[in-house]
Amino acid sequence: MGASMGFPWPVMRSDQSSERAAAGAKRSNPESLLVVTADISATPLSFPSSPSPVTSSTGGGVESSALPLWEYSGDELAAATGRYDGARRRLGQGQTGAVFRGTLLGHDGVAVDVAVKRFHDILSEEKMRLVCRDLRARRFLQDRNVVRLHGYGFCVRYRKLHLVYDYMPHGSLSQHLFAGAGSSAAILSWDRRSKIIAGAARGLHHFHSHGAVHGCVTASNILIDNDFTARLGDFGYSWSRRFRRRCTSPAPTGDIVRMSSETDVLCFGAVVLEVVSGRRSDLDDSGGGDGDRRRFRSLVEWVWALHEAGRILEAADATLGIAAGDDGGCGGGRRRDAVEAKKMLLVGLACSHPDPKQRPKIRDVVEILKSDGVQPPKVPPSKPKYQER
Ligand SMILES: Nc1ncnc2c1ncn2[C@@H]1O[C@H](COP(=O)(O)OP(=O)(O)OP(=O)(O)O)[C@@H](O)[C@H]1O
C-alpha cells in the first residue's frame, strides 16, 4: 500500500516481516494462515519525526511505551475479516463506519484477535497522507486504559481508511448499560461500574497528560476488556467529516461540543451519570421517562435537580439496590456502595459544570476516584448559571 500511494515516509521491510510470516505459518488457526498466505505487507513504519517512547504517568507500564504501528494491505484486512462478512464478523455499526472482527499477526508475531473499523469517508491521497501522519504521532497514546491501535490500512480501490484495534471481548459500555431488561446489562454490578468509571478516567488522563484530547467520550466509545477494564477507543477522528458533523451536534447538556480537554471532561461527566443511573444522557430510555423525570430534558438536568433537593442518590440505578432512602439506609457493603455512588454522581455533576473553567481537571478526578479517603468534589447546591461569551 505504501508504495502504491507514494507515501513520503520510509516503509521498513524489516526482518520482522519474515519472522511474522514464519510465526503465522506455524500456527494452526486457519484465519491467521489466511492472513499469512495473503501477501504479508504489514510492515512496521519508521517514525522519523515522532516523539521518543514515553511512559505513562498513570501507571500504564509497558503498554504505554510507543509500539510499532503496522500498515496492512487491503487484501490482508479482507482476509482477516472473512471479506468483511457482515453476518458473522460485524461487531457494530457507528456513524463513521462499521466494525468487523478478525485475526491478524501482532507486532510480536503472535496472532491476535482484532477489530477492524472500516470508515465510510472517501479520502483523497493528500488527506490520507495527513491522517497517517496524525496516526503515527498518536501511537504514543497506547496505554492499558486505551484500546490498542495495531495499525491501519487503506483500500486503494474505494479510498477508505481501515483502523485495526485490539478486539475487546465485552464490546462497548453502552451495549451493557442500555441493552434492556434481561440482557447482559445484568452483568454490570456496582463493583464493575465503579472499576469502569475509574479506568475510563485514567485513560482520559493519559490523553490529557500527553497534550491530546479524545474528542468523543461516550459510552459507545468505552470498550470493555475481558477482565472488565475500561479502554477508551475511537479517538483521533477529527479528519472525518462524518465525525465532525456528529461532534457539532448538541451534547448531552445542550452545549455545542468543540474538541478540548474541558469538553472531554464534560462528556466524561455525562458518561459517569449514565453509568451510575443506568440511563441515557438524553433520558430517552423508557418511552419518555417516568414520574417527575419526564420534566427534564437531559439526565444531567435531572441529577442537578435531585442534588438541589438533597436526594441525589435517587439517581442511582434502582437495579443496584443502593438508593434506598439515603446512604445511611443501607447496611454493610451496600452502604459503602451508596457512599461511592454518591461521590461519583457528584463527580458527574462537577464535570458537567456549565462553565468549562470550573470543571475539574481529569487528573483531579482520577485522584478523587482512587480511594475512599478522598473527598468528593465541591458541587454548588444548584446548577450554576453560565453565559458563554
Ligand atoms: N475494539 C473493539 N472490540 C470489540 N467490539 C468493538 C470494538 N470497537 C467497536 N466495537 C463494537 O462496534 C460497535 C460500533 O463501534 P463504533 O466505533 O463504530 O461505534 P460508535 O462510537 O457508535 O461509532 P461512530 O464514532 O462511528 O459513530 C461498538 O459499539 C462495539 O460494540
Short mmCIF file of C-alpha atoms and ligand atoms in Angstrom, two decimals:
data_model
loop_
_atom_site.label_atom_id
_atom_site.label_comp_id
_atom_site.label_asym_id
_atom_site.label_seq_id
_atom_site.Cartn_x
_atom_site.Cartn_y
_atom_site.Cartn_z
CA MET A 1 0.00 0.00 0.00
CA GLY A 2 2.71 2.45 1.00
CA ALA A 3 4.40 2.21 -2.36
CA SER A 4 1.21 2.48 -4.39
CA MET A 5 0.10 5.59 -2.53
CA GLY A 6 3.53 7.15 -2.81
CA PHE A 7 3.63 7.99 0.89
CA PRO A 8 6.50 10.19 1.93
CA TRP A 9 7.80 8.19 4.87
CA PRO A 10 10.12 5.24 4.51
CA VAL A 11 8.49 1.85 4.93
CA MET A 12 10.82 -0.61 6.59
CA ARG A 13 10.55 -4.08 5.20
CA SER A 14 12.44 -5.43 8.14
CA ASP A 15 13.28 -8.97 9.13
CA GLN A 16 10.25 -8.74 11.37
CA SER A 17 8.03 -9.30 8.33
CA SER A 18 9.53 -12.67 7.58
CA GLU A 19 9.54 -13.55 11.28
CA ARG A 20 5.83 -12.67 11.41
CA ALA A 21 5.15 -14.77 8.35
CA ALA A 22 7.07 -17.70 9.76
CA ALA A 23 5.39 -17.43 13.11
CA GLY A 24 1.99 -17.36 11.44
CA ALA A 25 2.74 -20.28 9.15
CA LYS A 26 3.44 -22.48 12.16
CA ARG A 27 0.04 -21.79 13.66
CA SER A 28 -2.93 -23.97 13.05
CA ASN A 29 -5.51 -21.19 13.30
CA PRO A 30 -6.99 -21.13 9.79
CA GLU A 31 -7.69 -17.41 9.99
CA SER A 32 -4.12 -16.49 10.75
CA LEU A 33 -2.96 -18.79 7.96
CA LEU A 34 -5.28 -16.99 5.64
CA VAL A 35 -3.61 -13.79 6.59
CA VAL A 36 -0.17 -15.24 6.15
CA THR A 37 -0.90 -16.58 2.69
CA ALA A 38 -2.23 -13.21 1.63
CA ASP A 39 0.80 -11.03 0.77
CA ILE A 40 2.42 -10.15 4.10
CA SER A 41 2.79 -6.47 3.61
CA ALA A 42 2.08 -5.42 7.16
CA THR A 43 5.31 -3.62 7.72
CA PRO A 44 6.42 -1.52 10.65
CA LEU A 45 6.69 2.11 9.71
CA SER A 46 9.58 4.25 10.81
CA PHE A 47 8.78 7.37 12.74
CA PRO A 48 11.42 9.97 11.99
CA SER A 49 9.55 12.92 13.49
CA SER A 50 7.53 11.27 16.24
CA PRO A 51 8.34 11.53 19.93
CA SER A 52 10.58 9.01 21.60
CA PRO A 53 8.89 6.30 23.68
CA VAL A 54 7.04 7.64 26.67
CA THR A 55 5.96 6.09 29.92
CA SER A 56 2.55 6.80 31.26
CA SER A 57 2.26 8.75 34.48
CA THR A 58 -0.90 6.77 35.11
CA GLY A 59 0.97 3.53 35.61
CA GLY A 60 0.19 2.10 32.19
CA GLY A 61 3.50 0.23 32.33
CA VAL A 62 4.86 -1.44 29.27
CA GLU A 63 1.72 -0.82 27.20
CA SER A 64 2.18 2.91 27.34
CA SER A 65 5.51 2.73 25.53
CA ALA A 66 5.46 3.57 21.87
CA LEU A 67 4.71 0.42 19.90
CA PRO A 68 5.09 -0.17 16.20
CA LEU A 69 2.17 0.84 14.07
CA TRP A 70 1.58 -1.54 11.19
CA GLU A 71 0.44 -0.78 7.75
CA TYR A 72 -1.83 -3.53 6.38
CA SER A 73 -2.73 -4.19 2.80
CA GLY A 74 -6.35 -4.25 1.68
CA ASP A 75 -6.02 -7.97 0.89
CA GLU A 76 -4.68 -8.72 4.31
CA LEU A 77 -7.53 -6.96 6.08
CA ALA A 78 -10.13 -8.52 3.82
CA ALA A 79 -8.72 -11.97 4.54
CA ALA A 80 -8.54 -11.29 8.26
CA THR A 81 -12.21 -10.35 8.43
CA GLY A 82 -13.56 -13.08 6.13
CA ARG A 83 -14.03 -10.42 3.42
CA TYR A 84 -16.00 -8.27 5.86
CA ASP A 85 -18.52 -11.00 6.44
CA GLY A 86 -21.39 -8.92 7.78
CA ALA A 87 -23.38 -11.85 9.14
CA ARG A 88 -20.58 -13.46 11.14
CA ARG A 89 -17.99 -10.76 11.67
CA ARG A 90 -19.76 -7.44 12.09
CA LEU A 91 -19.35 -6.20 15.66
CA GLY A 92 -21.24 -2.98 15.28
CA GLN A 93 -22.01 -0.01 13.17
CA GLY A 94 -21.40 3.63 14.06
CA GLN A 95 -22.00 6.80 12.11
CA THR A 96 -18.44 6.96 10.81
CA GLY A 97 -18.03 3.31 9.85
CA ALA A 98 -18.61 -0.36 10.56
CA VAL A 99 -16.52 -2.61 12.82
CA PHE A 100 -15.60 -6.22 11.98
CA ARG A 101 -13.90 -8.94 13.98
CA GLY A 102 -10.77 -10.57 12.57
CA THR A 103 -7.45 -12.24 13.30
CA LEU A 104 -4.07 -10.83 12.34
CA LEU A 105 -0.46 -11.21 13.36
CA GLY A 106 0.54 -8.77 16.08
CA HIS A 107 3.81 -6.86 16.33
CA ASP A 108 5.44 -9.79 18.12
CA GLY A 109 4.39 -12.33 15.50
CA VAL A 110 1.61 -13.78 17.62
CA ALA A 111 -1.92 -13.99 16.19
CA VAL A 112 -4.25 -11.52 17.83
CA ASP A 113 -7.98 -11.01 17.70
CA VAL A 114 -8.63 -7.62 16.23
CA ALA A 115 -11.50 -5.29 15.47
CA VAL A 116 -11.21 -3.60 12.07
CA LYS A 117 -13.06 -0.33 11.69
CA ARG A 118 -13.88 0.45 8.06
CA PHE A 119 -14.70 4.12 7.65
CA HIS A 120 -17.36 5.43 5.29
CA ASP A 121 -15.43 8.61 4.39
CA ILE A 122 -13.82 8.62 0.98
CA LEU A 123 -10.37 10.19 1.28
CA SER A 124 -8.12 11.85 -1.23
CA GLU A 125 -4.49 10.76 -1.36
CA GLU A 126 -3.45 14.00 0.25
CA LYS A 127 -5.96 13.59 3.06
CA MET A 128 -4.84 10.03 3.61
CA ARG A 129 -1.25 11.20 3.97
CA LEU A 130 -2.28 13.68 6.66
CA VAL A 131 -4.35 11.10 8.50
CA CYS A 132 -1.47 8.62 8.54
CA ARG A 133 0.90 11.29 9.83
CA ASP A 134 -1.55 12.02 12.63
CA LEU A 135 -1.87 8.33 13.44
CA ARG A 136 1.90 7.94 13.65
CA ALA A 137 2.09 10.84 16.06
CA ARG A 138 -0.68 9.28 18.14
CA ARG A 139 0.89 5.89 18.60
CA PHE A 140 2.30 7.12 21.92
CA LEU A 141 -1.25 7.11 23.25
CA GLN A 142 -1.07 3.37 23.90
CA ASP A 143 -2.00 2.68 27.49
CA ARG A 144 -3.73 -0.02 29.47
CA ASN A 145 -6.92 2.09 29.52
CA VAL A 146 -6.80 2.91 25.82
CA VAL A 147 -7.74 0.38 23.15
CA ARG A 148 -4.55 -0.66 21.43
CA LEU A 149 -4.25 0.55 17.84
CA HIS A 150 -2.24 -2.02 15.90
CA GLY A 151 -2.20 -0.21 12.62
CA TYR A 152 -4.11 0.88 9.62
CA GLY A 153 -4.82 0.06 6.03
CA PHE A 154 -6.10 1.97 3.07
CA CYS A 155 -8.30 0.40 0.45
CA VAL A 156 -6.91 1.91 -2.75
CA ARG A 157 -9.97 0.97 -4.82
CA TYR A 158 -12.60 2.54 -2.57
CA ARG A 159 -10.26 5.10 -0.96
CA LYS A 160 -11.35 4.18 2.53
CA LEU A 161 -9.34 4.06 5.72
CA HIS A 162 -9.36 0.99 8.00
CA LEU A 163 -8.08 1.06 11.55
CA VAL A 164 -7.05 -2.12 13.35
CA TYR A 165 -7.64 -2.26 17.09
CA ASP A 166 -7.39 -4.94 19.75
CA TYR A 167 -10.61 -6.92 19.92
CA MET A 168 -12.48 -6.20 23.16
CA PRO A 169 -14.41 -9.31 24.22
CA HIS A 170 -17.09 -7.47 26.17
CA GLY A 171 -17.84 -4.91 23.48
CA SER A 172 -18.78 -1.38 24.47
CA LEU A 173 -20.07 0.05 27.71
CA SER A 174 -23.27 1.21 26.01
CA GLN A 175 -24.09 -2.36 24.99
CA HIS A 176 -24.15 -3.38 28.66
CA LEU A 177 -25.73 -0.27 30.09
CA PHE A 178 -28.56 0.16 27.62
CA ALA A 179 -29.22 -3.32 26.33
CA GLY A 180 -32.54 -3.59 28.17
CA ALA A 181 -34.02 -5.82 30.81
CA GLY A 182 -33.00 -9.46 30.93
CA SER A 183 -29.92 -8.83 28.80
CA SER A 184 -26.22 -8.75 29.54
CA ALA A 185 -26.81 -5.43 31.32
CA ALA A 186 -27.25 -7.53 34.44
CA ILE A 187 -23.51 -8.21 34.34
CA LEU A 188 -22.80 -4.65 35.37
CA SER A 189 -22.65 -4.92 39.13
CA TRP A 190 -21.73 -1.85 41.13
CA ASP A 191 -18.11 -3.00 41.50
CA ARG A 192 -17.78 -3.33 37.75
CA ARG A 193 -19.35 0.05 37.13
CA SER A 194 -17.01 1.72 39.57
CA LYS A 195 -13.99 -0.04 38.02
CA ILE A 196 -15.10 1.06 34.53
CA ILE A 197 -15.50 4.70 35.58
CA ALA A 198 -12.07 4.74 37.25
CA GLY A 199 -10.47 3.08 34.19
CA ALA A 200 -12.08 5.49 31.75
CA ALA A 201 -10.85 8.43 33.87
CA ARG A 202 -7.31 7.02 33.80
CA GLY A 203 -7.49 6.53 30.03
CA LEU A 204 -8.62 10.12 29.54
CA HIS A 205 -5.89 11.34 31.87
CA HIS A 206 -3.40 9.54 29.67
CA PHE A 207 -4.63 11.56 26.69
CA HIS A 208 -4.58 14.88 28.51
CA SER A 209 -1.21 14.30 30.14
CA HIS A 210 0.23 13.93 26.63
CA GLY A 211 -1.38 17.14 25.41
CA ALA A 212 -4.02 15.28 23.38
CA VAL A 213 -7.80 15.32 23.56
CA HIS A 214 -10.03 12.34 22.92
CA GLY A 215 -12.78 14.29 21.22
CA CYS A 216 -15.68 11.91 21.65
CA VAL A 217 -16.02 10.35 25.09
CA THR A 218 -19.27 8.39 25.03
CA ALA A 219 -20.44 5.07 26.45
CA SER A 220 -20.15 3.54 22.97
CA ASN A 221 -16.50 4.57 22.77
CA ILE A 222 -15.58 2.98 26.09
CA LEU A 223 -14.76 -0.65 25.39
CA ILE A 224 -14.59 -3.43 27.91
CA ASP A 225 -11.68 -5.81 28.22
CA ASN A 226 -12.03 -9.45 29.30
CA ASP A 227 -11.50 -8.51 32.97
CA PHE A 228 -13.90 -5.56 32.72
CA THR A 229 -11.16 -2.98 32.46
CA ALA A 230 -12.38 0.08 30.57
CA ARG A 231 -10.44 1.14 27.50
CA LEU A 232 -11.07 4.30 25.52
CA GLY A 233 -11.47 3.72 21.81
CA ASP A 234 -12.49 5.65 18.73
CA PHE A 235 -10.14 8.60 19.07
CA GLY A 236 -8.39 10.97 16.72
CA TYR A 237 -11.07 11.16 14.07
CA SER A 238 -11.04 14.91 13.61
CA TRP A 239 -10.10 14.24 9.96
CA SER A 240 -13.50 12.60 9.40
CA ARG A 241 -16.26 14.85 8.10
CA ARG A 242 -18.89 12.48 9.46
CA PHE A 243 -17.22 12.53 12.85
CA ARG A 244 -17.02 16.32 12.94
CA ARG A 245 -20.65 16.56 11.94
CA ARG A 246 -21.56 14.32 14.85
CA CYS A 247 -19.41 16.25 17.29
CA THR A 248 -21.01 19.55 16.44
CA SER A 249 -24.44 18.17 17.23
CA PRO A 250 -25.86 19.09 20.62
CA ALA A 251 -24.00 17.48 23.51
CA PRO A 252 -25.90 15.91 26.43
CA THR A 253 -26.12 19.26 28.16
CA GLY A 254 -27.23 21.10 25.06
CA ASP A 255 -23.81 22.75 24.66
CA ILE A 256 -22.08 22.65 21.30
CA VAL A 257 -19.13 20.33 21.54
CA ARG A 258 -15.77 21.63 20.40
CA MET A 259 -12.78 19.44 20.98
CA SER A 260 -10.86 20.47 24.09
CA SER A 261 -9.87 18.87 27.36
CA GLU A 262 -12.78 20.71 29.02
CA THR A 263 -15.30 19.18 26.64
CA ASP A 264 -13.70 15.78 27.17
CA VAL A 265 -14.35 16.28 30.90
CA LEU A 266 -17.92 17.42 30.18
CA CYS A 267 -18.59 14.27 28.15
CA PHE A 268 -16.85 12.10 30.75
CA GLY A 269 -19.20 13.57 33.38
CA ALA A 270 -22.19 12.64 31.23
CA VAL A 271 -20.89 9.06 30.97
CA VAL A 272 -20.39 8.87 34.75
CA LEU A 273 -24.02 9.87 35.28
CA GLU A 274 -25.11 7.26 32.71
CA VAL A 275 -23.11 4.52 34.41
CA VAL A 276 -24.40 5.27 37.90
CA SER A 277 -28.02 5.82 36.84
CA GLY A 278 -28.18 3.23 34.04
CA ARG A 279 -29.97 5.86 31.94
CA ARG A 280 -29.08 7.59 28.70
CA SER A 281 -27.92 11.22 28.77
CA ASP A 282 -30.96 12.27 26.78
CA LEU A 283 -33.24 10.30 29.15
CA ASP A 284 -34.60 8.52 26.09
CA ASP A 285 -34.58 5.17 27.82
CA SER A 286 -38.09 4.29 28.83
CA GLY A 287 -40.53 5.85 26.45
CA GLY A 288 -40.17 9.36 27.80
CA GLY A 289 -39.28 8.73 31.43
CA ASP A 290 -41.37 8.19 34.49
CA GLY A 291 -42.67 10.43 37.25
CA ASP A 292 -41.00 13.79 37.63
CA ARG A 293 -38.08 12.69 35.45
CA ARG A 294 -40.30 13.49 32.46
CA ARG A 295 -39.93 17.19 33.22
CA PHE A 296 -36.22 17.20 32.44
CA ARG A 297 -34.64 17.44 29.02
CA SER A 298 -31.49 15.57 29.99
CA LEU A 299 -30.05 13.27 32.61
CA VAL A 300 -27.71 15.93 33.89
CA GLU A 301 -30.60 18.35 34.45
CA TRP A 302 -32.47 15.69 36.40
CA VAL A 303 -29.45 14.87 38.59
CA TRP A 304 -28.83 18.58 39.26
CA ALA A 305 -32.45 18.88 40.41
CA LEU A 306 -32.15 15.85 42.71
CA HIS A 307 -28.92 17.28 44.13
CA GLU A 308 -30.67 20.59 44.76
CA ALA A 309 -33.41 18.73 46.63
CA GLY A 310 -30.82 16.81 48.71
CA ARG A 311 -31.84 13.49 47.13
CA ILE A 312 -29.02 12.88 44.67
CA LEU A 313 -28.75 9.17 45.48
CA GLU A 314 -32.20 8.65 43.97
CA ALA A 315 -30.49 8.99 40.61
CA ALA A 316 -28.66 5.68 41.16
CA ASP A 317 -29.81 2.72 39.08
CA ALA A 318 -32.68 1.09 41.00
CA THR A 319 -31.49 -2.37 39.94
CA LEU A 320 -28.35 -1.89 42.04
CA GLY A 321 -30.36 -1.63 45.22
CA ILE A 322 -28.22 1.13 46.67
CA ALA A 323 -30.60 4.06 46.51
CA ALA A 324 -32.86 3.02 49.39
CA GLY A 325 -33.64 6.34 51.04
CA ASP A 326 -30.32 7.91 51.94
CA ASP A 327 -26.90 6.36 52.12
CA GLY A 328 -27.38 5.67 55.79
CA GLY A 329 -30.33 3.43 54.99
CA CYS A 330 -28.30 0.57 53.53
CA GLY A 331 -26.26 -1.86 55.52
CA GLY A 332 -22.64 -3.08 55.24
CA GLY A 333 -21.25 -3.31 51.71
CA ARG A 334 -24.39 -1.67 50.31
CA ARG A 335 -23.68 1.36 52.45
CA ARG A 336 -20.14 1.58 51.10
CA ASP A 337 -21.55 1.29 47.56
CA ALA A 338 -24.04 4.06 48.30
CA VAL A 339 -21.30 6.38 49.56
CA GLU A 340 -19.25 5.63 46.46
CA ALA A 341 -22.23 6.08 44.13
CA LYS A 342 -22.99 9.45 45.70
CA LYS A 343 -19.38 10.50 45.27
CA MET A 344 -19.50 9.50 41.60
CA LEU A 345 -22.74 11.37 40.99
CA LEU A 346 -21.07 14.47 42.46
CA VAL A 347 -18.07 13.88 40.19
CA GLY A 348 -20.51 13.65 37.25
CA LEU A 349 -22.10 16.98 38.21
CA ALA A 350 -18.75 18.69 38.83
CA CYS A 351 -17.62 17.62 35.34
CA SER A 352 -20.89 18.95 33.93
CA HIS A 353 -20.37 22.46 35.33
CA PRO A 354 -21.67 24.83 32.64
CA ASP A 355 -18.53 26.97 32.94
CA PRO A 356 -15.69 24.96 31.36
CA LYS A 357 -13.16 26.69 33.61
CA GLN A 358 -14.90 25.44 36.74
CA ARG A 359 -14.80 21.79 35.71
CA PRO A 360 -12.19 19.65 37.47
CA LYS A 361 -9.14 18.51 35.57
CA ILE A 362 -9.23 14.84 34.74
CA ARG A 363 -6.14 14.25 36.91
CA ASP A 364 -8.14 15.54 39.92
CA VAL A 365 -10.97 13.17 39.02
CA VAL A 366 -8.53 10.25 38.92
CA GLU A 367 -7.31 11.18 42.41
CA ILE A 368 -10.83 11.56 43.78
CA LEU A 369 -11.84 8.16 42.43
CA LYS A 370 -8.67 6.46 43.62
CA SER A 371 -9.56 5.94 47.23
CA ASP A 372 -12.40 6.12 49.72
CA GLY A 373 -10.39 8.60 51.77
CA VAL A 374 -10.50 11.34 49.13
CA GLN A 375 -13.48 13.67 49.47
CA PRO A 376 -15.92 14.20 46.59
CA PRO A 377 -15.58 17.48 44.68
CA LYS A 378 -17.39 20.56 45.97
CA VAL A 379 -20.50 20.99 43.87
CA PRO A 380 -22.66 24.15 44.10
CA PRO A 381 -26.05 23.50 45.76
CA SER A 382 -27.86 24.23 42.49
CA LYS A 383 -26.91 24.29 38.83
CA PRO A 384 -24.85 27.44 38.25
CA LYS A 385 -25.94 29.89 35.59
CA TYR A 386 -23.34 30.45 32.93
CA GLN A 387 -23.48 32.50 29.78
CA GLU A 388 -20.84 31.57 27.26
CA ARG A 389 -19.19 34.69 25.80
N1 LIG B 1 -12.20 -2.89 19.57
C1 LIG B 1 -13.43 -3.40 19.59
N2 LIG B 1 -13.64 -4.65 20.09
C2 LIG B 1 -14.91 -5.17 20.13
N3 LIG B 1 -16.00 -4.51 19.70
C3 LIG B 1 -15.84 -3.28 19.19
C4 LIG B 1 -14.56 -2.67 19.10
N4 LIG B 1 -14.70 -1.43 18.55
C5 LIG B 1 -16.02 -1.30 18.32
N5 LIG B 1 -16.70 -2.40 18.68
C6 LIG B 1 -18.15 -2.63 18.57
O1 LIG B 1 -18.64 -1.97 17.44
C7 LIG B 1 -19.63 -1.03 17.83
C8 LIG B 1 -19.54 0.16 16.92
O2 LIG B 1 -18.30 0.77 17.12
P1 LIG B 1 -18.05 2.21 16.60
O3 LIG B 1 -16.70 2.65 16.99
O4 LIG B 1 -18.35 2.24 15.14
O5 LIG B 1 -19.18 2.93 17.46
P2 LIG B 1 -19.63 4.43 17.52
O6 LIG B 1 -18.89 5.16 18.57
O7 LIG B 1 -21.12 4.43 17.64
O8 LIG B 1 -19.13 4.89 16.11
P3 LIG B 1 -19.03 6.28 15.39
O9 LIG B 1 -17.93 7.05 16.06
O10 LIG B 1 -18.66 5.83 14.00
O11 LIG B 1 -20.37 6.92 15.43
C9 LIG B 1 -19.33 -0.72 19.31
O12 LIG B 1 -20.49 -0.30 19.98
C10 LIG B 1 -18.87 -2.07 19.79
O13 LIG B 1 -19.97 -2.88 20.07
#
